[in-house]
Amino acid sequence: MNTNIKKRCIMLFPQFENINIIDYIREKYDPLSSHVRPHITLVFPFESTLSKEDLEDYLKTSLEEIKCFNLSLEEVVKIDNSLGLYLFLRTKEGTEKIKELHNKLYEGMLNIYKPEWLNNGHFIPHMTIGTFNNREELNNAYAEVSAIEYKFSTLVERISVGIIDENEDSIIEMEVDLNKQ
């Protein structure tokens, strides 16, 4: 096995004042809650031999025109499709900016790691708050949390690259600041 291969994911880690509500829901319904804090995925997990320096240079170049932006999440939606059964917290404000980041990052050298299912153009900016094995679990959880009327808002100032280890823990490898102008 090549020890230079790293499994990485590129994410936003929003800093909400009321994030404890999301933490509570995720602890109950998201098996990854103890492995990675609440996040929005920009580049889905991929394995590569890219060096930290090459990836950091690519990110800085790709993101040099992207400015900090406001983000809000507020609607819980139920996802039931061929990819799985999930509860998402959908973005309201910042949706187009997240799509722009997602598309920009997959344009260059990360394009070869783009999952085939993303080619249908249906990327939905979201935060996963639950993952389920069957529809009954999904429906019960949705019934419990869908009435949540909280708004989660913050300013996004950086993106993060996490290394996913053999235990599925995400260890932050680097963070790249967005343009503050």
GROMACS .gro file of C-alpha atoms in nm:
model
  181
    1MET     CA    1   0.000   0.000   0.000
    2ASN     CA    2   0.126   0.347  -0.088
    3THR     CA    3   0.174   0.539   0.238
    4ASN     CA    4   0.164   0.869   0.046
    5ILE     CA    5  -0.204   0.822  -0.034
    6LYS     CA    6  -0.424   1.046   0.179
    7LYS     CA    7  -0.800   1.053   0.200
    8ARG     CA    8  -0.912   1.414   0.216
    9CYS     CA    9  -1.227   1.621   0.215
   10ILE     CA   10  -1.265   1.997   0.161
   11MET     CA   11  -1.525   2.159   0.383
   12LEU     CA   12  -1.665   2.468   0.548
   13PHE     CA   13  -1.693   2.459   0.926
   14PRO     CA   14  -1.956   2.724   1.005
   15GLN     CA   15  -1.927   2.889   1.346
   16PHE     CA   16  -2.288   2.936   1.456
   17GLU     CA   17  -2.371   3.086   1.796
   18ASN     CA   18  -2.648   2.826   1.835
   19ILE     CA   19  -2.451   2.530   1.696
   20ASN     CA   20  -2.539   2.329   2.009
   21ILE     CA   21  -2.880   2.260   1.848
   22ILE     CA   22  -2.711   2.107   1.543
   23ASP     CA   23  -2.471   1.913   1.768
   24TYR     CA   24  -2.766   1.766   1.961
   25ILE     CA   25  -2.943   1.649   1.644
   26ARG     CA   26  -2.625   1.509   1.490
   27GLU     CA   27  -2.532   1.318   1.808
   28LYS     CA   28  -2.869   1.147   1.784
   29TYR     CA   29  -2.887   1.084   1.407
   30ASP     CA   30  -2.546   1.120   1.241
   31PRO     CA   31  -2.295   0.838   1.298
   32LEU     CA   32  -2.012   1.072   1.193
   33SER     CA   33  -2.092   1.332   1.461
   34SER     CA   34  -1.809   1.213   1.685
   35HIS     CA   35  -1.564   1.204   1.391
   36VAL     CA   36  -1.615   1.544   1.228
   37ARG     CA   37  -1.778   1.859   1.356
   38PRO     CA   38  -2.075   2.016   1.171
   39HIS     CA   39  -1.967   2.101   0.817
   40ILE     CA   40  -2.067   2.171   0.459
   41THR     CA   41  -1.878   1.960   0.206
   42LEU     CA   42  -1.730   2.139  -0.095
   43VAL     CA   43  -1.516   1.854  -0.232
   44PHE     CA   44  -1.629   1.506  -0.135
   45PRO     CA   45  -1.381   1.257   0.016
   46PHE     CA   46  -1.111   1.158  -0.230
   47GLU     CA   47  -0.786   0.962  -0.214
   48SER     CA   48  -0.475   1.100  -0.375
   49THR     CA   49  -0.099   1.136  -0.351
   50LEU     CA   50  -0.119   1.516  -0.379
   51SER     CA   51   0.128   1.687  -0.150
   52LYS     CA   52  -0.001   1.929   0.112
   53GLU     CA   53   0.193   2.208  -0.062
   54ASP     CA   54   0.052   2.135  -0.408
   55LEU     CA   55  -0.301   2.120  -0.274
   56GLU     CA   56  -0.256   2.440  -0.074
   57ASP     CA   57  -0.117   2.623  -0.381
   58TYR     CA   58  -0.410   2.499  -0.589
   59LEU     CA   59  -0.662   2.615  -0.328
   60LYS     CA   60  -0.506   2.958  -0.289
   61THR     CA   61  -0.499   3.009  -0.666
   62SER     CA   62  -0.854   2.876  -0.716
   63LEU     CA   63  -0.996   3.085  -0.433
   64GLU     CA   64  -0.805   3.410  -0.474
   65GLU     CA   65  -1.110   3.592  -0.617
   66ILE     CA   66  -1.358   3.447  -0.366
   67LYS     CA   67  -1.457   3.683  -0.087
   68CYS     CA   68  -1.591   3.606   0.261
   69PHE     CA   69  -1.968   3.563   0.254
   70ASN     CA   70  -2.271   3.535   0.478
   71LEU     CA   71  -2.421   3.193   0.528
   72SER     CA   72  -2.749   3.085   0.681
   73LEU     CA   73  -2.912   2.745   0.717
   74GLU     CA   74  -3.271   2.700   0.824
   75GLU     CA   75  -3.473   2.429   0.654
   76VAL     CA   76  -3.458   2.058   0.742
   77VAL     CA   77  -3.517   1.839   0.436
   78LYS     CA   78  -3.552   1.465   0.396
   79ILE     CA   79  -3.339   1.299   0.127
   80ASP     CA   80  -3.439   0.955   0.003
   81ASN     CA   81  -3.261   0.860  -0.318
   82SER     CA   82  -3.016   0.613  -0.469
   83LEU     CA   83  -2.731   0.771  -0.269
   84GLY     CA   84  -2.895   0.710   0.067
   85LEU     CA   85  -3.132   0.828   0.337
   86TYR     CA   86  -3.042   1.160   0.498
   87LEU     CA   87  -3.161   1.464   0.686
   88PHE     CA   88  -3.007   1.784   0.550
   89LEU     CA   89  -3.009   2.134   0.688
   90ARG     CA   90  -3.036   2.340   0.369
   91THR     CA   91  -2.858   2.663   0.305
   92LYS     CA   92  -3.067   2.977   0.252
   93GLU     CA   93  -2.820   3.264   0.228
   94GLY     CA   94  -2.487   3.172   0.066
   95THR     CA   95  -2.619   2.891  -0.155
   96GLU     CA   96  -2.481   3.036  -0.479
   97LYS     CA   97  -2.145   3.111  -0.316
   98ILE     CA   98  -2.114   2.751  -0.197
   99LYS     CA   99  -2.202   2.624  -0.545
  100GLU     CA  100  -1.938   2.859  -0.688
  101LEU     CA  101  -1.673   2.727  -0.445
  102HIS     CA  102  -1.773   2.367  -0.518
  103ASN     CA  103  -1.757   2.417  -0.897
  104LYS     CA  104  -1.433   2.618  -0.886
  105LEU     CA  105  -1.256   2.354  -0.676
  106TYR     CA  106  -1.363   2.073  -0.910
  107GLU     CA  107  -1.257   2.267  -1.224
  108GLY     CA  108  -0.883   2.207  -1.209
  109MET     CA  109  -0.665   1.932  -1.071
  110LEU     CA  110  -0.939   1.799  -0.841
  111ASN     CA  111  -1.168   1.725  -1.136
  112ILE     CA  112  -1.043   1.366  -1.161
  113TYR     CA  113  -1.172   1.306  -0.806
  114LYS     CA  114  -1.524   1.435  -0.876
  115PRO     CA  115  -1.778   1.161  -0.801
  116GLU     CA  116  -1.977   1.050  -1.105
  117TRP     CA  117  -2.309   1.127  -0.933
  118LEU     CA  118  -2.215   1.498  -0.919
  119ASN     CA  119  -2.210   1.518  -1.298
  120ASN     CA  120  -2.590   1.539  -1.306
  121GLY     CA  121  -2.560   1.896  -1.176
  122HIS     CA  122  -2.772   1.840  -0.866
  123PHE     CA  123  -2.527   1.953  -0.598
  124ILE     CA  124  -2.737   2.081  -0.305
  125PRO     CA  125  -2.542   2.293  -0.055
  126HIS     CA  126  -2.631   2.150   0.285
  127MET     CA  127  -2.515   2.025   0.622
  128THR     CA  128  -2.590   1.658   0.688
  129ILE     CA  129  -2.758   1.621   1.027
  130GLY     CA  130  -2.869   1.258   0.996
  131THR     CA  131  -2.789   0.936   0.809
  132PHE     CA  132  -3.026   0.640   0.820
  133ASN     CA  133  -3.043   0.270   0.735
  134ASN     CA  134  -3.415   0.257   0.661
  135ARG     CA  135  -3.707   0.482   0.573
  136GLU     CA  136  -3.885   0.431   0.905
  137GLU     CA  137  -3.584   0.572   1.096
  138LEU     CA  138  -3.563   0.859   0.847
  139ASN     CA  139  -3.933   0.941   0.872
  140ASN     CA  140  -3.934   0.926   1.253
  141ALA     CA  141  -3.630   1.156   1.277
  142TYR     CA  142  -3.776   1.395   1.022
  143ALA     CA  143  -4.101   1.413   1.218
  144GLU     CA  144  -3.901   1.501   1.528
  145VAL     CA  145  -3.673   1.770   1.382
  146SER     CA  146  -3.860   1.916   1.085
  147ALA     CA  147  -4.047   2.164   1.305
  148ILE     CA  148  -3.721   2.329   1.412
  149GLU     CA  149  -3.755   2.697   1.332
  150TYR     CA  150  -3.405   2.811   1.417
  151LYS     CA  151  -3.188   3.008   1.181
  152PHE     CA  152  -2.816   2.938   1.184
  153SER     CA  153  -2.611   3.232   1.053
  154THR     CA  154  -2.243   3.316   1.027
  155LEU     CA  155  -1.972   3.472   0.812
  156VAL     CA  156  -1.766   3.220   0.614
  157GLU     CA  157  -1.402   3.331   0.617
  158ARG     CA  158  -1.208   3.015   0.530
  159ILE     CA  159  -1.226   2.669   0.389
  160SER     CA  160  -1.065   2.365   0.549
  161VAL     CA  161  -0.899   2.051   0.422
  162GLY     CA  162  -0.939   1.751   0.646
  163ILE     CA  163  -0.753   1.425   0.632
  164ILE     CA  164  -0.986   1.135   0.704
  165ASP     CA  165  -0.801   0.870   0.902
  166GLU     CA  166  -0.870   0.497   0.930
  167ASN     CA  167  -1.121   0.562   1.213
  168GLU     CA  168  -1.315   0.812   0.995
  169ASP     CA  169  -1.188   1.099   1.214
  170SER     CA  170  -1.132   1.423   1.025
  171ILE     CA  171  -0.804   1.594   1.115
  172ILE     CA  172  -0.762   1.946   0.982
  173GLU     CA  173  -0.459   1.951   0.754
  174MET     CA  174  -0.486   2.314   0.644
  175GLU     CA  175  -0.716   2.611   0.622
  176VAL     CA  176  -0.723   2.870   0.348
  177ASP     CA  177  -0.862   3.216   0.420
  178LEU     CA  178  -1.103   3.373   0.175
  179ASN     CA  179  -1.044   3.727   0.048
  180LYS     CA  180  -1.165   3.978   0.306
  181GLN     CA  181  -1.226   4.265   0.060
   0.00000   0.00000   0.00000
